PDB file of N, CA and C in Angstrom:
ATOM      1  N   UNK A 573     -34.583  -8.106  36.586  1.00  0.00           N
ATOM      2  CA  UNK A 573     -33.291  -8.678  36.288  1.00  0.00           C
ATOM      3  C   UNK A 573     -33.445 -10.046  35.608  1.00  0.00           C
ATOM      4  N   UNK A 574     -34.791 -10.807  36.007  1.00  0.00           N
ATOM      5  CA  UNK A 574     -34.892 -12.576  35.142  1.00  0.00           C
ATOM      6  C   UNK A 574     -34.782 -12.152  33.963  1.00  0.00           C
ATOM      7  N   UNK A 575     -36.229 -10.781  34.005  1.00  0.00           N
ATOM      8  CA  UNK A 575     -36.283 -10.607  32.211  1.00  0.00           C
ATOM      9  C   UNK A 575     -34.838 -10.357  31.181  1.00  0.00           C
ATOM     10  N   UNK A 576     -34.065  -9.356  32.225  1.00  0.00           N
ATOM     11  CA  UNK A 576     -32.630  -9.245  30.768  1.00  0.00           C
ATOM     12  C   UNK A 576     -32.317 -10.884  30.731  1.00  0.00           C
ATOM     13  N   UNK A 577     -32.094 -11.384  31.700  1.00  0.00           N
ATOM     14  CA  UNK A 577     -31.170 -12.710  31.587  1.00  0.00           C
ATOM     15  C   UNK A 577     -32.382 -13.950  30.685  1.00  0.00           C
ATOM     16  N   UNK A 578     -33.237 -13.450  30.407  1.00  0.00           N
ATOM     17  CA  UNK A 578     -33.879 -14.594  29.582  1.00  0.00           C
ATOM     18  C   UNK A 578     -34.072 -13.976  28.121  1.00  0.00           C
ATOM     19  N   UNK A 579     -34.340 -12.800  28.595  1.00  0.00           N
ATOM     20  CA  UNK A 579     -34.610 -12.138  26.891  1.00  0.00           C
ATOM     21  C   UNK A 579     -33.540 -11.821  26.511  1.00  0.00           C
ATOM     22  N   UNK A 580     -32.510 -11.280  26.648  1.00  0.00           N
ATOM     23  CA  UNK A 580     -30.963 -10.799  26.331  1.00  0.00           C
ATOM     24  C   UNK A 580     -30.756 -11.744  25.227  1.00  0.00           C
ATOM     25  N   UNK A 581     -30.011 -12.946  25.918  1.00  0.00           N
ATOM     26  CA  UNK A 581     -29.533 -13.903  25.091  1.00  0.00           C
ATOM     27  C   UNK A 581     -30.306 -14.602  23.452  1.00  0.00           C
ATOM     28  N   UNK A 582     -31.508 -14.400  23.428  1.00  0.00           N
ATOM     29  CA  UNK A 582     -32.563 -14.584  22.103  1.00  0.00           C
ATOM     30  C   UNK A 582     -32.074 -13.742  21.328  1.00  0.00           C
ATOM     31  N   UNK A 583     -31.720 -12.082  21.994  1.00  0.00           N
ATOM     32  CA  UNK A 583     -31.862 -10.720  21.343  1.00  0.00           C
ATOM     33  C   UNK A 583     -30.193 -10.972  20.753  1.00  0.00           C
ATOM     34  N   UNK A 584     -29.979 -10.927  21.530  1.00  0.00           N
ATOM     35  CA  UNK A 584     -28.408 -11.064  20.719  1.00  0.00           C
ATOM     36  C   UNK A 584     -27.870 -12.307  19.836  1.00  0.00           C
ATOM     37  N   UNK A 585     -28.576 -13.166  19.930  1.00  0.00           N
ATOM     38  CA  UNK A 585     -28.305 -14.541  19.080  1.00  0.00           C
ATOM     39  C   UNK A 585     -28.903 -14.000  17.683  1.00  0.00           C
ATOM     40  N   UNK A 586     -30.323 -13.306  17.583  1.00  0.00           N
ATOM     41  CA  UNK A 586     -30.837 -12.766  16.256  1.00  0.00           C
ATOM     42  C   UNK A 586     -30.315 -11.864  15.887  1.00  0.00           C
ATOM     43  N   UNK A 587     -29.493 -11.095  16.789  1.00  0.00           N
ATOM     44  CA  UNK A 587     -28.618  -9.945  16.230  1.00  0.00           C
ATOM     45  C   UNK A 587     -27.200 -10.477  15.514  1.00  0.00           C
ATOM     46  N   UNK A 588     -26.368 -11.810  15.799  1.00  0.00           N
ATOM     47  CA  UNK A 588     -25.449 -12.008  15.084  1.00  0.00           C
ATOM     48  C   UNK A 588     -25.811 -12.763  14.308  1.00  0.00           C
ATOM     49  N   UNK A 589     -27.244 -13.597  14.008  1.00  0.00           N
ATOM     50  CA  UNK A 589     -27.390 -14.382  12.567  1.00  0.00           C
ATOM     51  C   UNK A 589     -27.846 -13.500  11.783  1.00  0.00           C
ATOM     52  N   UNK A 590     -28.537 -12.030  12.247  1.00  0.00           N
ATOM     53  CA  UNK A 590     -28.783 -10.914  11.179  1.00  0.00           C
ATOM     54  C   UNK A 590     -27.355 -10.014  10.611  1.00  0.00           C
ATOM     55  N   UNK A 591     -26.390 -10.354  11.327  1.00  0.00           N
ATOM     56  CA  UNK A 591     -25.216  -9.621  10.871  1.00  0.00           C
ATOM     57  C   UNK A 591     -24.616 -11.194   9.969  1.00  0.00           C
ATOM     58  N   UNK A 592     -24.470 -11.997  10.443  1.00  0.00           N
ATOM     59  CA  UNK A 592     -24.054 -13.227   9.253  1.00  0.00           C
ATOM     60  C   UNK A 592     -24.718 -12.938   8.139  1.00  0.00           C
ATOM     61  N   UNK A 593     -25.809 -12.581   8.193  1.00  0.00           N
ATOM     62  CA  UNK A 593     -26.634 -12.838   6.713  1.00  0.00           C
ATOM     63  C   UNK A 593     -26.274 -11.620   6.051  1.00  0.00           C
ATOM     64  N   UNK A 594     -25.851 -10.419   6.751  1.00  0.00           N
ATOM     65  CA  UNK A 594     -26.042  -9.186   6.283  1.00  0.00           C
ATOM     66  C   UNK A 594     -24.664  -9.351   5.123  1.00  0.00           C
ATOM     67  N   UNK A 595     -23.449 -10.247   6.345  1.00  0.00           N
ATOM     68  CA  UNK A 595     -22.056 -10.017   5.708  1.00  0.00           C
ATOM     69  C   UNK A 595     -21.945 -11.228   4.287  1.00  0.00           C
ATOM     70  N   UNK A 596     -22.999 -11.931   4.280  1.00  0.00           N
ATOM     71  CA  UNK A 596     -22.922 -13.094   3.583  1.00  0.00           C
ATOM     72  C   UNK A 596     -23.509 -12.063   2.121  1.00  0.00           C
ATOM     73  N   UNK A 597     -24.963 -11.678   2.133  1.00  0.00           N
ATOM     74  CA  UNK A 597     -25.273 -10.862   1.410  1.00  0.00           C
ATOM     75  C   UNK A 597     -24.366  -9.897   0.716  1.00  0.00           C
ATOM     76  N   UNK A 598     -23.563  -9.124   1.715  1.00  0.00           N
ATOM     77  CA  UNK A 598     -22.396  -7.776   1.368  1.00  0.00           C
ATOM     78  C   UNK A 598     -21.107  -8.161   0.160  1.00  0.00           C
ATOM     79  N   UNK A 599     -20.723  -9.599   0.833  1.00  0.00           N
ATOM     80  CA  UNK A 599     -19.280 -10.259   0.828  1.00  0.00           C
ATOM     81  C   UNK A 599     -19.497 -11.391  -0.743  1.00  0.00           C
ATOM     82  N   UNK A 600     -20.997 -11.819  -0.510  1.00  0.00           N
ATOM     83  CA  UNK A 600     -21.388 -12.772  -1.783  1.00  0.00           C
ATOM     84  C   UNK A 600     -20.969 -12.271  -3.416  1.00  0.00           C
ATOM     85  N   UNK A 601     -21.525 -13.169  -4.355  1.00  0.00           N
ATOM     86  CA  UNK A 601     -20.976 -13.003  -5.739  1.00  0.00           C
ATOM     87  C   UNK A 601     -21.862 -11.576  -5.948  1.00  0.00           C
ATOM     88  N   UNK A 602     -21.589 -10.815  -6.974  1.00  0.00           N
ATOM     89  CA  UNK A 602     -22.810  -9.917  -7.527  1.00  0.00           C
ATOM     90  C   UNK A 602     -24.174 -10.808  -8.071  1.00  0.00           C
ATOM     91  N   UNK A 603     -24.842  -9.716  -7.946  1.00  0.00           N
ATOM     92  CA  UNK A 603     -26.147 -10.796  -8.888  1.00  0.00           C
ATOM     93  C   UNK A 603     -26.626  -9.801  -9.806  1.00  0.00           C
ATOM     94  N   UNK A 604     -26.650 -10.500 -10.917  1.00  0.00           N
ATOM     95  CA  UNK A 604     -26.580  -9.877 -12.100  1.00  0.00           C
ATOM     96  C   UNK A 604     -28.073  -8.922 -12.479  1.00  0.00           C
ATOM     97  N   UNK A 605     -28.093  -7.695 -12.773  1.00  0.00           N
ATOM     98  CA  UNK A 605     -29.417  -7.212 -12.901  1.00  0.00           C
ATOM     99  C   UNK A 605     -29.681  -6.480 -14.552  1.00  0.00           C
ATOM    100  N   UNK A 606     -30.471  -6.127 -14.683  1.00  0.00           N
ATOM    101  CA  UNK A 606     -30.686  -5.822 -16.598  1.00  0.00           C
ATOM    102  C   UNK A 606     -30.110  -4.497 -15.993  1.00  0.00           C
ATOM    103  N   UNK A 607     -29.800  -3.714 -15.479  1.00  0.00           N
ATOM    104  CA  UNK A 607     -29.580  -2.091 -15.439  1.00  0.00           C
ATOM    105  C   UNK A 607     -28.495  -2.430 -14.330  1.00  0.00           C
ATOM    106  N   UNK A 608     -27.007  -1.630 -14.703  1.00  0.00           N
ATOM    107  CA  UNK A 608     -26.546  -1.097 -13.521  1.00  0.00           C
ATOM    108  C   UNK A 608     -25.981  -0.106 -13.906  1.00  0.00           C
ATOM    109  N   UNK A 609     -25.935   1.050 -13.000  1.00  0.00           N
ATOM    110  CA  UNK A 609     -25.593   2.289 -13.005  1.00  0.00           C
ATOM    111  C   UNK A 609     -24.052   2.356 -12.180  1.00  0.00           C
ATOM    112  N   UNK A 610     -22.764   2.746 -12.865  1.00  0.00           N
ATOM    113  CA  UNK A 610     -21.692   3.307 -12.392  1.00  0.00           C
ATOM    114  C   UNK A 610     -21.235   4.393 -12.168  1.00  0.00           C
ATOM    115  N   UNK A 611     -21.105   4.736 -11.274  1.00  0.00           N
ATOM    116  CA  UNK A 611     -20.311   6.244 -10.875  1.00  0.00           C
ATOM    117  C   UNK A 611     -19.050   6.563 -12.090  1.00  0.00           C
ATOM    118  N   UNK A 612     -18.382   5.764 -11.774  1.00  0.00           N
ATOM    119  CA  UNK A 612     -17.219   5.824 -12.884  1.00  0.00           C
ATOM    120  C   UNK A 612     -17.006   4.762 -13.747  1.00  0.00           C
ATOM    121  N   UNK A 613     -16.487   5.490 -15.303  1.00  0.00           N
ATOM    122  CA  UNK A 613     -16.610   4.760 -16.374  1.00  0.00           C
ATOM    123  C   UNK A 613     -15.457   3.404 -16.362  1.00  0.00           C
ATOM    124  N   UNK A 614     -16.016   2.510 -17.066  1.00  0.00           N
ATOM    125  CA  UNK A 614     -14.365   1.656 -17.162  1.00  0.00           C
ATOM    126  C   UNK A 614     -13.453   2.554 -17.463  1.00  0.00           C
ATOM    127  N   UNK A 615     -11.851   2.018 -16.834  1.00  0.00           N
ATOM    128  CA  UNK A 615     -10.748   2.216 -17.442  1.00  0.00           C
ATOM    129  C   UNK A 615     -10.222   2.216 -19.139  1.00  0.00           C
ATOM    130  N   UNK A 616      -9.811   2.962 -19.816  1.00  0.00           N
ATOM    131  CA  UNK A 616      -9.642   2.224 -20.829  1.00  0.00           C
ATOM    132  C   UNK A 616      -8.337   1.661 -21.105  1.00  0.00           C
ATOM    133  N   UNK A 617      -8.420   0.946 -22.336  1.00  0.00           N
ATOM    134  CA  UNK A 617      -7.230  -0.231 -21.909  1.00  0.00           C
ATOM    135  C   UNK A 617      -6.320   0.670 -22.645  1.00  0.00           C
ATOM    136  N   UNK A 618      -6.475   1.604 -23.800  1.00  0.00           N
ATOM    137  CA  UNK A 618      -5.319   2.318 -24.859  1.00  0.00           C
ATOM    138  C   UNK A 618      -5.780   3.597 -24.712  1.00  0.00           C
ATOM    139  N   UNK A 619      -4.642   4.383 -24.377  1.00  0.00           N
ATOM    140  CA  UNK A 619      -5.457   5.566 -24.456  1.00  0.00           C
ATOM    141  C   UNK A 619      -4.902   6.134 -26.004  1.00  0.00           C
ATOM    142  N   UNK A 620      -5.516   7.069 -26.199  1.00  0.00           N
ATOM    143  CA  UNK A 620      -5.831   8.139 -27.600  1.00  0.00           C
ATOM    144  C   UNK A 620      -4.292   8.498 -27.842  1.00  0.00           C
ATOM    145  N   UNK A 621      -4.082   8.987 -28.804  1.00  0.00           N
ATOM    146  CA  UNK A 621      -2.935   9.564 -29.536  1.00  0.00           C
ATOM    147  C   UNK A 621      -3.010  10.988 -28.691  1.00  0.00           C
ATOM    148  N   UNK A 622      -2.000  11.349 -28.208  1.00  0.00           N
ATOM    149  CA  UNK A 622      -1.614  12.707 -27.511  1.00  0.00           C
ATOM    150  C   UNK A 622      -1.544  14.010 -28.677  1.00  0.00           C
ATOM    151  N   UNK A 623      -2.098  14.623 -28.127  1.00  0.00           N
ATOM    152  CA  UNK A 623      -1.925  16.366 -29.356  1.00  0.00           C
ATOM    153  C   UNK A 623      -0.464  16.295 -29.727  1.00  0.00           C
ATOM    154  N   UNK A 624      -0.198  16.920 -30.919  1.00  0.00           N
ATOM    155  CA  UNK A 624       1.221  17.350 -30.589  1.00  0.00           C
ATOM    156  C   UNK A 624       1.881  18.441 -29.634  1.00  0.00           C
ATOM    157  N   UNK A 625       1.036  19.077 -29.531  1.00  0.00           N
ATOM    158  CA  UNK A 625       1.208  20.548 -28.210  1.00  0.00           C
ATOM    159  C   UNK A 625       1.381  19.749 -26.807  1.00  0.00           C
ATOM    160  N   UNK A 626       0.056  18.679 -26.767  1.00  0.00           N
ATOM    161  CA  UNK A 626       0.424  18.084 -25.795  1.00  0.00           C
ATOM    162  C   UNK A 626       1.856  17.535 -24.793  1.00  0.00           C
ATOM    163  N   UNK A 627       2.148  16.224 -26.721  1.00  0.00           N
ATOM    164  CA  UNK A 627       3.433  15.249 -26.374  1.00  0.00           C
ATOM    165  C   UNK A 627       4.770  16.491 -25.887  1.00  0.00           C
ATOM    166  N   UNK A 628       4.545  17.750 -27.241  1.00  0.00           N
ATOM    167  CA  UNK A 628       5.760  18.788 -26.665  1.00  0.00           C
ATOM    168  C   UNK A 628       5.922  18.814 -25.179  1.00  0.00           C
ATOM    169  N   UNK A 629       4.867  19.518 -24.383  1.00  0.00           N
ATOM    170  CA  UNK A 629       4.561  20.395 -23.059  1.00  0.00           C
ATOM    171  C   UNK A 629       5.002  18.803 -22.181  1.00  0.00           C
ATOM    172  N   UNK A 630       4.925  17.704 -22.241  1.00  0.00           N
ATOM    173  CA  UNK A 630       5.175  16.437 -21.639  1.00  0.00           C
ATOM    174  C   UNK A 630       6.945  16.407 -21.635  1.00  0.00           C
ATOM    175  N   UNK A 631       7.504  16.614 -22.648  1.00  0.00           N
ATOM    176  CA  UNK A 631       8.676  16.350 -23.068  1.00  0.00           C
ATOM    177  C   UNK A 631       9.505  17.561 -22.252  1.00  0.00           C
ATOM    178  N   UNK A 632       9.062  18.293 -22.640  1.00  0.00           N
ATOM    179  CA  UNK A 632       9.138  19.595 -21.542  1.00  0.00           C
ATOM    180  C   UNK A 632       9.381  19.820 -20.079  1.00  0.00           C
ATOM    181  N   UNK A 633       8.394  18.748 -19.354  1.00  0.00           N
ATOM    182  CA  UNK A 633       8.378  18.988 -18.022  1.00  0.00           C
ATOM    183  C   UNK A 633       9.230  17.403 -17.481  1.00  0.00           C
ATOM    184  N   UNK A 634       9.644  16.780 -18.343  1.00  0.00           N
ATOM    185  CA  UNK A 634      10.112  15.418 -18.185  1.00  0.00           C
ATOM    186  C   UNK A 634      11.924  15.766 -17.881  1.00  0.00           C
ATOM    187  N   UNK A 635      12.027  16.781 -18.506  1.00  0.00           N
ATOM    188  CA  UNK A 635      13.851  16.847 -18.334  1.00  0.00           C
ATOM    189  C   UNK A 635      13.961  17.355 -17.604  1.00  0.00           C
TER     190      UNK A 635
END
């Protein structure tokens, strides 16, 4: 029972400055790397001119 009550408190003090650092790391700025890989592409800001079959079938389901 000494041992939890002396070792405990070390163990858990390194366990919340390893979660500070973890959330500091997580939560921090990006850091910039020569390669990054995205799942998904940017948004784009304009999209394309619509088919005309398209704009019809739109006009269509709008009324």
């Amino acid at each position: 029972m000494a041992l939890v009550a002396v070792l405990l408190p070390p163990v858990l003090l390194g366990a919340l400055l390893a979660l500070g650092w973890y959330e500091e790391l997580m939560l921090g700025p990006p850091r910039r790397r020569a390669r990054h890989l995205r799942l998904v592409p940017d948004p784009v800001d304009e999209p394309g001119p619509a088919a005309p079959a398209e704009a019809a079938a739109a006009r269509r389901h709008a009324a």
